[in-house]
Amino acid sequence: MFMRLQNMDNQSTMPYFLLLEFSAARQLQLLYSFLFFVLYMTITAANLLIISAIAFDRQLHKPMYFFLMNLAVQDVGSVSVIVPKSIMNSLRDTRHISYFGCIAQVFLFVSFLGSNLSLLTVMAYDRYVAICNPLHYEMVMNWKACTEMMILVWFAGLLYGTLHVTGTFTIVFCSNAVNQFFCEIPHLLKLSCTGFNLVEIGVLVTSAVAALGCCTFIIVSYAMIFKAVLGIPSQQGRQKALSTCIPHLTVVFMFFLTGCFANLRPTSDTPTYLNFGLTLMYSVLPPLFNPIMYSMRNKNIRFVLSKLWRF
């Protein structure tokens, strides 16, 4: 059940894409939509709790928590772009997403992922300044500097999304059947009639260089952080310094690990549960585990959340 696309310039030949159908059985579709709904509500509630705790408690009005609040916003945004559409399609027993809806989904999802990568890099810099140059921390990480960093983070994400939309939707599609539950770029590229074009190759190379640069910066930052931590004379001081880094390190590790699974795996021409599971790993699981990790490892957030719970 798919359309042959003869000319991308003729929009009437491609009014929509067909997303992955989880199952032909109606009962399994409803079960899938219910499980996805529970997962989505859990992710949204957990991240909104983090946002509320940081926004309403003055003791958390610090750069580290300001960045964490933006990370939670990005996590809610990324899952909100892809999961509700999949739930609604299952409830309505349909697979359709409009051509421009697919463009919007790719742009927003990739923008959130790009800003997420940029923000994790900024958070590594924040931890570097806090541990390696503590006497200059308030001067370097003042609110003006933090605000400017966040503007750059969001701008980088929007630029990243724009580049990928341009590179993906300049190709000519021979089919509209996307073997994934949202408009995922690797599966869209599999629908190309002509293979890779120069714009697409340029975007992919630029993305790889940017990701490698961010990864290198984070690794170098933490190498210097660990060197500074080893120089702290007291064990309690070392543990306190490391306790502020472990949640961020875990989030970074999960982001890059799941990202590698998503981008380095071969995409199949037919839908498989393996592809579905690997996509879930990088698109849905990190937004679920990020707030859990920070709330478990950060006593200040745990204290504020306990106050909110009692209230």
PDB file of C-alpha atoms in Angstrom:
ATOM      1  CA  MET A   1       0.000   0.000   0.000  1.00  0.00           C
ATOM      2  CA  PHE A   2       2.148   2.844  -1.272  1.00  0.00           C
ATOM      3  CA  MET A   3       2.281   5.421  -4.060  1.00  0.00           C
ATOM      4  CA  ARG A   4       4.876   5.678  -6.761  1.00  0.00           C
ATOM      5  CA  LEU A   5       6.249   9.177  -6.882  1.00  0.00           C
ATOM      6  CA  GLN A   6       7.171  10.425 -10.305  1.00  0.00           C
ATOM      7  CA  ASN A   7       7.972  14.060  -9.699  1.00  0.00           C
ATOM      8  CA  MET A   8       8.653  15.783  -6.408  1.00  0.00           C
ATOM      9  CA  ASP A   9       7.706  19.148  -7.878  1.00  0.00           C
ATOM     10  CA  ASN A  10       4.144  17.940  -8.363  1.00  0.00           C
ATOM     11  CA  GLN A  11       2.807  18.066  -4.804  1.00  0.00           C
ATOM     12  CA  SER A  12      -0.448  16.333  -5.821  1.00  0.00           C
ATOM     13  CA  THR A  13       1.466  13.060  -6.401  1.00  0.00           C
ATOM     14  CA  MET A  14       2.677  12.962  -2.789  1.00  0.00           C
ATOM     15  CA  PRO A  15       0.099  14.313  -0.338  1.00  0.00           C
ATOM     16  CA  TYR A  16       1.248  12.097   2.527  1.00  0.00           C
ATOM     17  CA  PHE A  17       3.621   9.450   3.870  1.00  0.00           C
ATOM     18  CA  LEU A  18       2.634   6.134   5.429  1.00  0.00           C
ATOM     19  CA  LEU A  19       4.226   5.457   8.804  1.00  0.00           C
ATOM     20  CA  LEU A  20       4.962   2.061  10.300  1.00  0.00           C
ATOM     21  CA  GLU A  21       1.925   0.044  11.324  1.00  0.00           C
ATOM     22  CA  PHE A  22       2.752  -1.701  14.584  1.00  0.00           C
ATOM     23  CA  SER A  23       0.285  -4.531  13.962  1.00  0.00           C
ATOM     24  CA  ALA A  24      -2.638  -5.352  11.717  1.00  0.00           C
ATOM     25  CA  ALA A  25      -4.578  -6.678  14.725  1.00  0.00           C
ATOM     26  CA  ARG A  26      -6.822  -3.987  16.196  1.00  0.00           C
ATOM     27  CA  GLN A  27      -6.324  -5.211  19.774  1.00  0.00           C
ATOM     28  CA  LEU A  28      -2.535  -4.951  19.457  1.00  0.00           C
ATOM     29  CA  GLN A  29      -2.838  -1.452  17.978  1.00  0.00           C
ATOM     30  CA  LEU A  30      -4.869  -0.350  20.998  1.00  0.00           C
ATOM     31  CA  LEU A  31      -2.375  -1.995  23.359  1.00  0.00           C
ATOM     32  CA  TYR A  32       0.479  -0.207  21.578  1.00  0.00           C
ATOM     33  CA  SER A  33      -1.288   3.160  21.838  1.00  0.00           C
ATOM     34  CA  PHE A  34      -2.013   2.585  25.544  1.00  0.00           C
ATOM     35  CA  LEU A  35       1.617   1.667  26.345  1.00  0.00           C
ATOM     36  CA  PHE A  36       2.911   4.631  24.349  1.00  0.00           C
ATOM     37  CA  PHE A  37       0.434   6.919  26.108  1.00  0.00           C
ATOM     38  CA  VAL A  38       1.612   5.742  29.549  1.00  0.00           C
ATOM     39  CA  LEU A  39       5.247   6.155  28.464  1.00  0.00           C
ATOM     40  CA  TYR A  40       4.589   9.636  27.078  1.00  0.00           C
ATOM     41  CA  MET A  41       2.724  10.805  30.179  1.00  0.00           C
ATOM     42  CA  THR A  42       5.497   9.446  32.423  1.00  0.00           C
ATOM     43  CA  ILE A  43       8.180  11.287  30.450  1.00  0.00           C
ATOM     44  CA  THR A  44       6.181  14.511  30.390  1.00  0.00           C
ATOM     45  CA  ALA A  45       5.316  14.391  34.096  1.00  0.00           C
ATOM     46  CA  ALA A  46       8.883  13.596  35.169  1.00  0.00           C
ATOM     47  CA  ASN A  47      10.379  16.422  33.127  1.00  0.00           C
ATOM     48  CA  LEU A  48       7.682  18.905  34.136  1.00  0.00           C
ATOM     49  CA  LEU A  49       8.440  18.107  37.778  1.00  0.00           C
ATOM     50  CA  ILE A  50      12.096  18.965  37.164  1.00  0.00           C
ATOM     51  CA  ILE A  51      11.099  22.193  35.395  1.00  0.00           C
ATOM     52  CA  SER A  52       8.686  23.160  38.195  1.00  0.00           C
ATOM     53  CA  ALA A  53      11.186  22.405  40.948  1.00  0.00           C
ATOM     54  CA  ILE A  54      13.866  24.568  39.342  1.00  0.00           C
ATOM     55  CA  ALA A  55      11.516  27.383  38.333  1.00  0.00           C
ATOM     56  CA  PHE A  56       9.796  27.819  41.703  1.00  0.00           C
ATOM     57  CA  ASP A  57      12.605  27.218  44.193  1.00  0.00           C
ATOM     58  CA  ARG A  58      15.133  30.031  44.535  1.00  0.00           C
ATOM     59  CA  GLN A  59      17.898  27.799  45.852  1.00  0.00           C
ATOM     60  CA  LEU A  60      17.973  26.119  42.431  1.00  0.00           C
ATOM     61  CA  HIS A  61      18.350  29.389  40.542  1.00  0.00           C
ATOM     62  CA  LYS A  62      21.918  28.557  39.562  1.00  0.00           C
ATOM     63  CA  PRO A  63      23.546  27.984  36.138  1.00  0.00           C
ATOM     64  CA  MET A  64      23.702  24.188  36.469  1.00  0.00           C
ATOM     65  CA  TYR A  65      19.964  23.958  37.200  1.00  0.00           C
ATOM     66  CA  PHE A  66      19.142  26.582  34.563  1.00  0.00           C
ATOM     67  CA  PHE A  67      20.774  24.316  31.973  1.00  0.00           C
ATOM     68  CA  LEU A  68      19.031  21.276  33.434  1.00  0.00           C
ATOM     69  CA  MET A  69      15.661  23.003  33.118  1.00  0.00           C
ATOM     70  CA  ASN A  70      16.345  23.650  29.424  1.00  0.00           C
ATOM     71  CA  LEU A  71      17.369  20.003  28.998  1.00  0.00           C
ATOM     72  CA  ALA A  72      13.995  18.961  30.432  1.00  0.00           C
ATOM     73  CA  VAL A  73      12.210  21.330  28.015  1.00  0.00           C
ATOM     74  CA  GLN A  74      14.102  19.763  25.112  1.00  0.00           C
ATOM     75  CA  ASP A  75      13.208  16.257  26.291  1.00  0.00           C
ATOM     76  CA  VAL A  76       9.497  17.079  26.516  1.00  0.00           C
ATOM     77  CA  GLY A  77       9.656  18.751  23.117  1.00  0.00           C
ATOM     78  CA  SER A  78      11.388  15.874  21.338  1.00  0.00           C
ATOM     79  CA  VAL A  79       8.918  13.205  22.486  1.00  0.00           C
ATOM     80  CA  SER A  80       5.920  15.508  21.935  1.00  0.00           C
ATOM     81  CA  VAL A  81       6.887  15.845  18.280  1.00  0.00           C
ATOM     82  CA  ILE A  82       6.806  12.106  17.518  1.00  0.00           C
ATOM     83  CA  VAL A  83       4.874  10.103  20.127  1.00  0.00           C
ATOM     84  CA  PRO A  84       1.363  11.728  20.132  1.00  0.00           C
ATOM     85  CA  LYS A  85       1.087  11.368  16.332  1.00  0.00           C
ATOM     86  CA  SER A  86       1.924   7.668  16.590  1.00  0.00           C
ATOM     87  CA  ILE A  87      -0.646   7.219  19.377  1.00  0.00           C
ATOM     88  CA  MET A  88      -3.373   8.993  17.392  1.00  0.00           C
ATOM     89  CA  ASN A  89      -2.637   6.953  14.269  1.00  0.00           C
ATOM     90  CA  SER A  90      -3.007   3.711  16.236  1.00  0.00           C
ATOM     91  CA  LEU A  91      -6.270   4.871  17.817  1.00  0.00           C
ATOM     92  CA  ARG A  92      -7.671   5.901  14.426  1.00  0.00           C
ATOM     93  CA  ASP A  93      -6.343   2.779  12.682  1.00  0.00           C
ATOM     94  CA  THR A  94      -4.429   4.816  10.133  1.00  0.00           C
ATOM     95  CA  ARG A  95      -0.801   5.296   9.067  1.00  0.00           C
ATOM     96  CA  HIS A  96      -0.986   8.702   7.396  1.00  0.00           C
ATOM     97  CA  ILE A  97       1.100  11.787   8.005  1.00  0.00           C
ATOM     98  CA  SER A  98       0.909  14.687   5.574  1.00  0.00           C
ATOM     99  CA  TYR A  99       3.918  15.683   3.498  1.00  0.00           C
ATOM    100  CA  PHE A 100       4.277  18.999   5.326  1.00  0.00           C
ATOM    101  CA  GLY A 101       3.530  17.283   8.643  1.00  0.00           C
ATOM    102  CA  CYS A 102       6.489  15.021   7.962  1.00  0.00           C
ATOM    103  CA  ILE A 103       8.682  18.040   7.199  1.00  0.00           C
ATOM    104  CA  ALA A 104       7.592  19.681  10.458  1.00  0.00           C
ATOM    105  CA  GLN A 105       8.245  16.474  12.392  1.00  0.00           C
ATOM    106  CA  VAL A 106      11.761  16.122  10.970  1.00  0.00           C
ATOM    107  CA  PHE A 107      12.565  19.795  11.551  1.00  0.00           C
ATOM    108  CA  LEU A 108      11.351  19.917  15.159  1.00  0.00           C
ATOM    109  CA  PHE A 109      12.710  16.519  16.224  1.00  0.00           C
ATOM    110  CA  VAL A 110      16.157  17.130  14.721  1.00  0.00           C
ATOM    111  CA  SER A 111      16.192  20.671  16.131  1.00  0.00           C
ATOM    112  CA  PHE A 112      15.561  19.340  19.632  1.00  0.00           C
ATOM    113  CA  LEU A 113      18.278  16.691  19.200  1.00  0.00           C
ATOM    114  CA  GLY A 114      20.745  19.283  17.887  1.00  0.00           C
ATOM    115  CA  SER A 115      20.046  21.693  20.743  1.00  0.00           C
ATOM    116  CA  ASN A 116      20.338  18.746  23.151  1.00  0.00           C
ATOM    117  CA  LEU A 117      23.847  17.983  21.917  1.00  0.00           C
ATOM    118  CA  SER A 118      24.837  21.653  22.143  1.00  0.00           C
ATOM    119  CA  LEU A 119      23.417  21.934  25.652  1.00  0.00           C
ATOM    120  CA  LEU A 120      25.270  18.841  26.898  1.00  0.00           C
ATOM    121  CA  THR A 121      28.471  20.472  25.616  1.00  0.00           C
ATOM    122  CA  VAL A 122      27.673  23.709  27.468  1.00  0.00           C
ATOM    123  CA  MET A 123      26.909  21.735  30.641  1.00  0.00           C
ATOM    124  CA  ALA A 124      30.328  20.054  30.381  1.00  0.00           C
ATOM    125  CA  TYR A 125      31.901  23.522  30.216  1.00  0.00           C
ATOM    126  CA  ASP A 126      29.873  24.586  33.251  1.00  0.00           C
ATOM    127  CA  ARG A 127      31.201  21.623  35.264  1.00  0.00           C
ATOM    128  CA  TYR A 128      34.739  22.369  34.057  1.00  0.00           C
ATOM    129  CA  VAL A 129      34.591  25.972  35.281  1.00  0.00           C
ATOM    130  CA  ALA A 130      32.938  24.965  38.589  1.00  0.00           C
ATOM    131  CA  ILE A 131      35.588  22.369  39.449  1.00  0.00           C
ATOM    132  CA  CYS A 132      38.752  23.603  37.743  1.00  0.00           C
ATOM    133  CA  ASN A 133      38.242  27.355  38.304  1.00  0.00           C
ATOM    134  CA  PRO A 134      35.872  27.621  41.295  1.00  0.00           C
ATOM    135  CA  LEU A 135      37.071  31.105  42.318  1.00  0.00           C
ATOM    136  CA  HIS A 136      36.095  32.507  38.915  1.00  0.00           C
ATOM    137  CA  TYR A 137      32.873  30.523  38.531  1.00  0.00           C
ATOM    138  CA  GLU A 138      30.411  33.311  39.375  1.00  0.00           C
ATOM    139  CA  MET A 139      32.242  35.760  37.146  1.00  0.00           C
ATOM    140  CA  VAL A 140      32.481  33.389  34.149  1.00  0.00           C
ATOM    141  CA  MET A 141      29.072  31.723  34.480  1.00  0.00           C
ATOM    142  CA  ASN A 142      27.051  34.851  35.201  1.00  0.00           C
ATOM    143  CA  TRP A 143      23.441  35.098  34.092  1.00  0.00           C
ATOM    144  CA  LYS A 144      24.272  37.178  31.021  1.00  0.00           C
ATOM    145  CA  ALA A 145      26.766  34.566  29.841  1.00  0.00           C
ATOM    146  CA  CYS A 146      24.363  31.702  30.599  1.00  0.00           C
ATOM    147  CA  THR A 147      21.533  33.397  28.691  1.00  0.00           C
ATOM    148  CA  GLU A 148      23.782  34.008  25.687  1.00  0.00           C
ATOM    149  CA  MET A 149      24.902  30.371  25.763  1.00  0.00           C
ATOM    150  CA  MET A 150      21.299  29.174  25.768  1.00  0.00           C
ATOM    151  CA  ILE A 151      20.424  31.442  22.856  1.00  0.00           C
ATOM    152  CA  LEU A 152      23.312  29.897  20.909  1.00  0.00           C
ATOM    153  CA  VAL A 153      22.188  26.395  21.938  1.00  0.00           C
ATOM    154  CA  TRP A 154      18.669  26.915  20.619  1.00  0.00           C
ATOM    155  CA  PHE A 155      19.927  28.685  17.497  1.00  0.00           C
ATOM    156  CA  ALA A 156      22.311  25.791  16.777  1.00  0.00           C
ATOM    157  CA  GLY A 157      19.423  23.352  17.128  1.00  0.00           C
ATOM    158  CA  LEU A 158      17.203  25.326  14.721  1.00  0.00           C
ATOM    159  CA  LEU A 159      20.067  25.587  12.229  1.00  0.00           C
ATOM    160  CA  TYR A 160      20.690  21.852  12.553  1.00  0.00           C
ATOM    161  CA  GLY A 161      17.017  21.122  11.875  1.00  0.00           C
ATOM    162  CA  THR A 162      16.906  23.476   8.889  1.00  0.00           C
ATOM    163  CA  LEU A 163      19.963  21.868   7.302  1.00  0.00           C
ATOM    164  CA  HIS A 164      18.578  18.364   7.694  1.00  0.00           C
ATOM    165  CA  VAL A 165      15.166  19.303   6.307  1.00  0.00           C
ATOM    166  CA  THR A 166      16.884  20.891   3.318  1.00  0.00           C
ATOM    167  CA  GLY A 167      19.123  17.870   2.767  1.00  0.00           C
ATOM    168  CA  THR A 168      16.329  15.312   3.198  1.00  0.00           C
ATOM    169  CA  PHE A 169      13.474  16.883   1.254  1.00  0.00           C
ATOM    170  CA  THR A 170      15.472  17.938  -1.810  1.00  0.00           C
ATOM    171  CA  ILE A 171      15.601  14.277  -2.885  1.00  0.00           C
ATOM    172  CA  VAL A 172      13.028  12.656  -5.170  1.00  0.00           C
ATOM    173  CA  PHE A 173      11.011   9.974  -3.379  1.00  0.00           C
ATOM    174  CA  CYS A 174      10.022   6.761  -5.160  1.00  0.00           C
ATOM    175  CA  SER A 175       7.805   5.516  -2.327  1.00  0.00           C
ATOM    176  CA  ASN A 176       5.937   7.014   0.589  1.00  0.00           C
ATOM    177  CA  ALA A 177       6.061   3.989   2.953  1.00  0.00           C
ATOM    178  CA  VAL A 178       8.298   4.931   5.928  1.00  0.00           C
ATOM    179  CA  ASN A 179       9.351   1.853   7.911  1.00  0.00           C
ATOM    180  CA  GLN A 180       9.324   3.661  11.257  1.00  0.00           C
ATOM    181  CA  PHE A 181       6.726   5.089  13.643  1.00  0.00           C
ATOM    182  CA  PHE A 182       7.766   8.655  12.790  1.00  0.00           C
ATOM    183  CA  CYS A 183       9.510  10.436   9.923  1.00  0.00           C
ATOM    184  CA  GLU A 184      13.017   9.295  10.735  1.00  0.00           C
ATOM    185  CA  ILE A 185      15.649  10.642   8.336  1.00  0.00           C
ATOM    186  CA  PRO A 186      17.515   7.357   7.568  1.00  0.00           C
ATOM    187  CA  HIS A 187      14.234   5.697   6.561  1.00  0.00           C
ATOM    188  CA  LEU A 188      13.211   8.701   4.465  1.00  0.00           C
ATOM    189  CA  LEU A 189      16.546   8.565   2.646  1.00  0.00           C
ATOM    190  CA  LYS A 190      15.878   4.907   1.805  1.00  0.00           C
ATOM    191  CA  LEU A 191      12.932   6.118  -0.292  1.00  0.00           C
ATOM    192  CA  SER A 192      15.175   8.129  -2.624  1.00  0.00           C
ATOM    193  CA  CYS A 193      14.989   7.367  -6.354  1.00  0.00           C
ATOM    194  CA  THR A 194      18.389   8.862  -7.118  1.00  0.00           C
ATOM    195  CA  GLY A 195      20.520   8.030  -4.081  1.00  0.00           C
ATOM    196  CA  PHE A 196      22.506  10.657  -2.199  1.00  0.00           C
ATOM    197  CA  ASN A 197      22.757  14.203  -3.557  1.00  0.00           C
ATOM    198  CA  LEU A 198      25.426  16.804  -2.836  1.00  0.00           C
ATOM    199  CA  VAL A 199      23.246  18.828  -0.436  1.00  0.00           C
ATOM    200  CA  GLU A 200      22.453  15.744   1.597  1.00  0.00           C
ATOM    201  CA  ILE A 201      26.089  14.619   1.713  1.00  0.00           C
ATOM    202  CA  GLY A 202      27.169  18.097   2.801  1.00  0.00           C
ATOM    203  CA  VAL A 203      24.608  18.129   5.630  1.00  0.00           C
ATOM    204  CA  LEU A 204      25.654  14.677   6.840  1.00  0.00           C
ATOM    205  CA  VAL A 205      29.351  15.600   6.810  1.00  0.00           C
ATOM    206  CA  THR A 206      28.660  18.882   8.632  1.00  0.00           C
ATOM    207  CA  SER A 207      26.584  17.048  11.237  1.00  0.00           C
ATOM    208  CA  ALA A 208      29.283  14.437  11.780  1.00  0.00           C
ATOM    209  CA  VAL A 209      31.978  17.111  12.201  1.00  0.00           C
ATOM    210  CA  ALA A 210      29.800  19.079  14.657  1.00  0.00           C
ATOM    211  CA  ALA A 211      28.990  15.963  16.699  1.00  0.00           C
ATOM    212  CA  LEU A 212      32.656  14.940  16.752  1.00  0.00           C
ATOM    213  CA  GLY A 213      33.648  18.444  17.862  1.00  0.00           C
ATOM    214  CA  CYS A 214      31.131  18.421  20.723  1.00  0.00           C
ATOM    215  CA  CYS A 215      32.188  14.933  21.771  1.00  0.00           C
ATOM    216  CA  THR A 216      35.863  15.937  21.751  1.00  0.00           C
ATOM    217  CA  PHE A 217      35.148  19.057  23.809  1.00  0.00           C
ATOM    218  CA  ILE A 218      33.245  17.016  26.407  1.00  0.00           C
ATOM    219  CA  ILE A 219      36.013  14.399  26.629  1.00  0.00           C
ATOM    220  CA  VAL A 220      38.750  17.031  27.029  1.00  0.00           C
ATOM    221  CA  SER A 221      36.665  18.912  29.624  1.00  0.00           C
ATOM    222  CA  TYR A 222      36.183  15.815  31.732  1.00  0.00           C
ATOM    223  CA  ALA A 223      39.820  14.803  31.396  1.00  0.00           C
ATOM    224  CA  MET A 224      40.735  18.152  32.976  1.00  0.00           C
ATOM    225  CA  ILE A 225      37.939  17.789  35.539  1.00  0.00           C
ATOM    226  CA  PHE A 226      39.176  14.368  36.681  1.00  0.00           C
ATOM    227  CA  LYS A 227      42.711  15.699  36.870  1.00  0.00           C
ATOM    228  CA  ALA A 228      41.512  18.546  39.116  1.00  0.00           C
ATOM    229  CA  VAL A 229      39.423  16.157  41.247  1.00  0.00           C
ATOM    230  CA  LEU A 230      42.430  13.905  41.856  1.00  0.00           C
ATOM    231  CA  GLY A 231      44.229  16.968  43.202  1.00  0.00           C
ATOM    232  CA  ILE A 232      41.572  17.612  45.871  1.00  0.00           C
ATOM    233  CA  PRO A 233      43.134  16.510  49.189  1.00  0.00           C
ATOM    234  CA  SER A 234      40.030  15.280  51.021  1.00  0.00           C
ATOM    235  CA  GLN A 235      37.986  12.272  49.969  1.00  0.00           C
ATOM    236  CA  GLN A 236      34.784  14.091  50.884  1.00  0.00           C
ATOM    237  CA  GLY A 237      35.741  16.963  48.580  1.00  0.00           C
ATOM    238  CA  ARG A 238      36.446  14.565  45.720  1.00  0.00           C
ATOM    239  CA  GLN A 239      33.113  12.806  46.217  1.00  0.00           C
ATOM    240  CA  LYS A 240      31.239  16.102  46.320  1.00  0.00           C
ATOM    241  CA  ALA A 241      32.886  17.271  43.091  1.00  0.00           C
ATOM    242  CA  LEU A 242      32.191  13.988  41.318  1.00  0.00           C
ATOM    243  CA  SER A 243      28.584  13.876  42.517  1.00  0.00           C
ATOM    244  CA  THR A 244      27.796  16.964  40.404  1.00  0.00           C
ATOM    245  CA  CYS A 245      29.355  15.323  37.322  1.00  0.00           C
ATOM    246  CA  ILE A 246      27.966  11.777  37.437  1.00  0.00           C
ATOM    247  CA  PRO A 247      24.398  12.658  36.288  1.00  0.00           C
ATOM    248  CA  HIS A 248      25.722  14.720  33.387  1.00  0.00           C
ATOM    249  CA  LEU A 249      28.244  12.040  32.404  1.00  0.00           C
ATOM    250  CA  THR A 250      25.501   9.398  32.456  1.00  0.00           C
ATOM    251  CA  VAL A 251      23.226  11.546  30.276  1.00  0.00           C
ATOM    252  CA  VAL A 252      26.070  12.224  27.823  1.00  0.00           C
ATOM    253  CA  PHE A 253      26.982   8.539  27.657  1.00  0.00           C
ATOM    254  CA  MET A 254      23.361   7.543  26.998  1.00  0.00           C
ATOM    255  CA  PHE A 255      22.953  10.266  24.361  1.00  0.00           C
ATOM    256  CA  PHE A 256      26.022   9.238  22.355  1.00  0.00           C
ATOM    257  CA  LEU A 257      25.516   5.495  22.836  1.00  0.00           C
ATOM    258  CA  THR A 258      21.914   5.520  21.636  1.00  0.00           C
ATOM    259  CA  GLY A 259      22.819   8.022  18.905  1.00  0.00           C
ATOM    260  CA  CYS A 260      25.497   5.687  17.576  1.00  0.00           C
ATOM    261  CA  PHE A 261      23.019   2.796  17.564  1.00  0.00           C
ATOM    262  CA  ALA A 262      20.557   4.949  15.635  1.00  0.00           C
ATOM    263  CA  ASN A 263      22.932   6.326  13.002  1.00  0.00           C
ATOM    264  CA  LEU A 264      25.383   3.466  12.463  1.00  0.00           C
ATOM    265  CA  ARG A 265      22.853   0.649  12.169  1.00  0.00           C
ATOM    266  CA  PRO A 266      21.873  -0.451   8.638  1.00  0.00           C
ATOM    267  CA  THR A 267      18.300   0.462   7.765  1.00  0.00           C
ATOM    268  CA  SER A 268      16.303  -2.414   6.322  1.00  0.00           C
ATOM    269  CA  ASP A 269      13.862  -2.226   3.424  1.00  0.00           C
ATOM    270  CA  THR A 270      11.240  -4.014   5.509  1.00  0.00           C
ATOM    271  CA  PRO A 271      10.005  -3.077   9.008  1.00  0.00           C
ATOM    272  CA  THR A 272      11.633  -5.037  11.841  1.00  0.00           C
ATOM    273  CA  TYR A 273      11.155  -5.028  15.592  1.00  0.00           C
ATOM    274  CA  LEU A 274      14.926  -4.523  15.946  1.00  0.00           C
ATOM    275  CA  ASN A 275      14.803  -1.197  14.076  1.00  0.00           C
ATOM    276  CA  PHE A 276      11.754  -0.195  16.098  1.00  0.00           C
ATOM    277  CA  GLY A 277      13.513  -1.026  19.389  1.00  0.00           C
ATOM    278  CA  LEU A 278      16.757   0.753  18.461  1.00  0.00           C
ATOM    279  CA  THR A 279      14.813   3.865  17.463  1.00  0.00           C
ATOM    280  CA  LEU A 280      13.023   3.823  20.816  1.00  0.00           C
ATOM    281  CA  MET A 281      16.423   3.672  22.520  1.00  0.00           C
ATOM    282  CA  TYR A 282      17.568   7.061  21.243  1.00  0.00           C
ATOM    283  CA  SER A 283      14.253   8.868  20.757  1.00  0.00           C
ATOM    284  CA  VAL A 284      12.208   7.953  23.848  1.00  0.00           C
ATOM    285  CA  LEU A 285      14.380   6.354  26.541  1.00  0.00           C
ATOM    286  CA  PRO A 286      16.824   9.271  27.173  1.00  0.00           C
ATOM    287  CA  PRO A 287      13.991  11.758  27.908  1.00  0.00           C
ATOM    288  CA  LEU A 288      12.628   9.171  30.347  1.00  0.00           C
ATOM    289  CA  PHE A 289      15.883   8.452  32.177  1.00  0.00           C
ATOM    290  CA  ASN A 290      17.352  11.987  32.228  1.00  0.00           C
ATOM    291  CA  PRO A 291      15.009  13.379  34.941  1.00  0.00           C
ATOM    292  CA  ILE A 292      15.217  10.106  36.876  1.00  0.00           C
ATOM    293  CA  MET A 293      19.011  10.240  36.839  1.00  0.00           C
ATOM    294  CA  TYR A 294      19.191  13.873  37.967  1.00  0.00           C
ATOM    295  CA  SER A 295      16.554  13.471  40.674  1.00  0.00           C
ATOM    296  CA  MET A 296      18.267  10.349  42.021  1.00  0.00           C
ATOM    297  CA  ARG A 297      21.797  11.760  42.037  1.00  0.00           C
ATOM    298  CA  ASN A 298      21.152  15.379  43.046  1.00  0.00           C
ATOM    299  CA  LYS A 299      20.129  15.886  46.671  1.00  0.00           C
ATOM    300  CA  ASN A 300      19.012  19.497  46.087  1.00  0.00           C
ATOM    301  CA  ILE A 301      16.505  18.422  43.452  1.00  0.00           C
ATOM    302  CA  ARG A 302      15.354  15.518  45.611  1.00  0.00           C
ATOM    303  CA  PHE A 303      14.763  17.918  48.505  1.00  0.00           C
ATOM    304  CA  VAL A 304      12.743  20.374  46.384  1.00  0.00           C
ATOM    305  CA  LEU A 305      10.738  17.560  44.789  1.00  0.00           C
ATOM    306  CA  SER A 306       9.910  16.189  48.227  1.00  0.00           C
ATOM    307  CA  LYS A 307       8.630  19.648  49.243  1.00  0.00           C
ATOM    308  CA  LEU A 308       6.487  19.820  46.097  1.00  0.00           C
ATOM    309  CA  TRP A 309       5.145  16.340  46.798  1.00  0.00           C
ATOM    310  CA  ARG A 310       4.178  17.266  50.352  1.00  0.00           C
ATOM    311  CA  PHE A 311       2.564  20.456  49.094  1.00  0.00           C
TER     312      PHE A 311
END
